[in-house]
Short mmCIF file of C-alpha atoms in Angstrom, two decimals:
data_model
loop_
_atom_site.label_atom_id
_atom_site.label_comp_id
_atom_site.label_asym_id
_atom_site.label_seq_id
_atom_site.Cartn_x
_atom_site.Cartn_y
_atom_site.Cartn_z
CA ARG K 1 -7.20 7.74 7.81
CA CYS K 2 -7.53 4.78 5.43
CA ILE K 3 -5.03 4.77 2.56
CA TRP K 4 -5.97 1.45 0.95
CA GLU K 5 -8.34 -1.48 1.49
CA GLY K 6 -8.24 -4.87 -0.17
CA GLU K 7 -9.07 -8.51 0.19
CA GLU K 8 -7.34 -11.80 -0.39
CA ARG K 9 -7.34 -13.34 -3.83
CA VAL K 10 -8.51 -16.84 -2.89
CA PHE K 11 -9.01 -18.39 -6.35
CA TYR K 12 -7.13 -17.85 -9.57
CA SER K 13 -10.23 -17.91 -11.79
CA ALA K 14 -13.99 -17.52 -11.63
CA GLY K 15 -14.35 -21.09 -12.90
CA MET K 16 -12.38 -22.49 -9.98
CA GLU K 17 -14.35 -20.29 -7.56
CA ILE K 18 -17.63 -21.70 -8.89
CA ILE K 19 -16.38 -25.27 -8.52
CA CYS K 20 -14.85 -24.79 -5.04
CA THR K 21 -17.85 -22.92 -3.62
CA CYS K 22 -20.45 -25.34 -5.05
CA PHE K 23 -21.86 -22.63 -7.34
CA GLY K 24 -21.82 -20.08 -4.52
CA CYS K 25 -23.68 -22.26 -1.99
CA CYS K 26 -20.57 -22.45 0.24
CA PRO K 27 -18.95 -19.03 -0.16
CA THR K 28 -15.43 -18.36 0.99
CA ASP K 29 -14.50 -15.72 3.49
CA PRO K 30 -11.35 -13.99 2.18
CA SER K 31 -8.82 -12.33 4.44
CA THR K 32 -9.06 -8.53 4.43
CA TYR K 33 -6.41 -5.84 4.58
CA LYS K 34 -6.67 -2.19 5.58
CA LEU K 35 -3.68 0.16 5.34
CA MET K 36 -3.87 3.17 7.64
CA SER K 37 -1.33 5.96 7.95
CA ASN K 38 0.67 4.29 10.75
CA PHE K 39 -0.48 0.64 10.85
CA ILE K 40 -1.92 -2.10 8.69
CA LYS K 41 -4.84 -4.20 9.88
CA ILE K 42 -4.70 -7.78 8.61
CA LYS K 43 -7.71 -10.01 9.24
CA THR K 44 -6.61 -13.53 8.37
CA VAL K 45 -9.31 -16.15 7.88
CA ARG K 46 -8.42 -19.80 8.43
CA PRO K 47 -11.15 -22.08 7.10
CA LEU K 48 -11.87 -25.39 8.73
CA ARG K 49 -10.71 -28.21 6.47
CA ILE K 50 -11.19 -31.92 6.18
CA GLY K 51 -8.10 -32.95 4.27
CA ARG K 52 -7.93 -30.61 1.28
CA LEU K 53 -11.66 -29.81 1.38
CA ARG K 54 -12.53 -26.39 2.73
CA LEU K 55 -15.72 -26.29 4.82
CA CYS K 56 -18.06 -23.31 4.48
CA CYS K 57 -18.63 -22.94 8.23
CA CYS K 58 -16.59 -22.74 11.42
CA ASN K 59 -13.89 -20.41 10.10
CA GLN K 60 -11.29 -19.12 12.54
CA TYR K 61 -9.87 -15.66 12.12
CA THR K 62 -7.21 -13.47 13.65
CA VAL K 63 -6.78 -9.72 13.43
CA ASN K 64 -3.27 -8.29 13.49
CA ASN K 65 -2.67 -4.56 13.77
CA VAL K 66 0.89 -4.21 12.52
CA ASP K 67 2.76 -1.09 13.59
CA LEU K 68 4.50 0.25 10.50
CA THR K 69 7.42 1.71 12.47
CA ASN K 70 8.69 -1.88 12.94
CA VAL K 71 8.63 -2.90 9.25
CA ALA K 72 12.05 -4.06 8.07
CA ASP K 73 11.27 -5.06 4.49
CA VAL K 74 8.43 -5.25 1.96
CA ASP K 75 8.76 -7.67 -0.98
CA VAL K 76 6.44 -8.70 -3.81
CA ASN K 77 6.40 -12.19 -5.29
CA GLY K 78 4.37 -12.92 -8.41
CA VAL K 79 2.79 -16.37 -8.57
CA PRO K 80 1.41 -17.51 -11.92
CA ALA K 81 -1.87 -19.38 -12.12
CA PRO K 82 -1.61 -23.15 -12.57
CA CYS K 83 -1.10 -24.13 -16.20
CA CYS K 84 -4.53 -25.70 -16.73
CA GLU K 85 -6.30 -22.63 -15.32
CA ARG K 86 -4.20 -20.30 -17.47
CA ILE K 87 -5.05 -22.28 -20.60
CA LEU K 88 -8.71 -23.12 -19.93
CA CYS K 89 -9.85 -20.07 -17.93
CA CYS K 90 -7.28 -17.40 -18.91
CA ALA K 91 -6.67 -17.05 -15.18
CA PRO K 92 -4.30 -14.32 -14.01
CA GLY K 93 -1.78 -14.97 -11.25
CA LYS K 94 -1.50 -13.65 -7.72
CA ASP K 95 0.86 -11.17 -6.10
CA ILE K 96 2.09 -11.98 -2.61
CA VAL K 97 3.24 -8.93 -0.65
CA ASP K 98 5.55 -10.13 2.11
CA ILE K 99 5.89 -7.66 5.00
CA GLU K 100 8.77 -8.43 7.35
CA ILE K 101 8.45 -7.02 10.88
CA ARG K 102 11.45 -6.76 13.18
CA GLY K 103 10.89 -7.27 16.88
CA TYR K 104 11.51 -4.64 19.50
CA GLY K 105 15.23 -4.26 20.03
CA GLY K 106 15.95 -5.70 16.57
CA GLY K 107 15.44 -9.30 17.69
CA ASP K 108 12.66 -11.49 16.36
CA LEU K 109 11.39 -11.28 12.79
CA MET K 110 7.78 -11.96 11.78
CA ASN K 111 6.27 -12.11 8.32
CA HIS K 112 2.80 -11.11 7.20
CA LYS K 113 1.59 -11.97 3.73
CA LEU K 114 -1.00 -10.12 1.65
CA ILE K 115 -2.32 -12.25 -1.23
CA LEU K 116 -3.61 -9.95 -3.95
CA ARG K 117 -4.63 -9.85 -7.60
CA GLU K 118 -1.86 -9.94 -10.17
CA ALA K 119 -0.32 -6.49 -10.81
CA GLU K 120 -1.81 -5.05 -7.59
CA GLY K 121 1.14 -6.05 -5.41
CA ASP K 122 3.60 -3.43 -6.68
CA ARG K 123 1.19 -0.57 -6.03
CA VAL K 124 0.30 -1.85 -2.54
CA ALA K 125 3.96 -2.44 -1.64
CA GLU K 126 4.74 1.14 -2.66
CA LEU K 127 1.87 2.46 -0.51
CA VAL K 128 3.09 0.38 2.44
CA MET K 129 6.68 1.59 2.03
CA ASN K 130 5.53 5.23 1.87
CA SER K 131 3.53 4.74 5.07
CA VAL K 132 6.50 2.99 6.71
CA GLU K 133 8.82 5.89 5.86
CA GLU K 134 6.32 8.40 7.19
CA SER K 135 5.77 6.42 10.43
CA GLN K 136 9.48 6.00 11.02
CA ARG K 137 10.12 9.70 10.31
CA ILE K 138 7.45 10.71 12.83
CA GLU K 139 8.87 8.32 15.47
CA ARG K 140 12.38 9.77 15.08
CA GLU K 141 11.13 13.33 15.64
#
């Protein structure tokens, strides 16, 4: 069953989104996240770029289904909007939820990042941790 769904916060403000998408003519394709009871599905979109310019076509994407029984740590980092966007556009920041996955046998560590709206990260991290505890409890039984 789905516990939470969300999508990547690509831009800090609507003004920057309008500028970077050429008034919506070149829309962005944000990464999407879906938290289920025992795994999280992370669809990461990697746009094709020429230098710093993001192209509106030819996006690559990967889908990771992360087993929550292997989660070692969940952290939230708040990132404020750039100063000019905060002043001119009243832009809120972003929350980055960092999910650390330990490899089988306790070896390798991998990180997955969820980039969300400001103040949404704490709630999502709590939902992930609750699902992790439940998954690990079921695996032990």
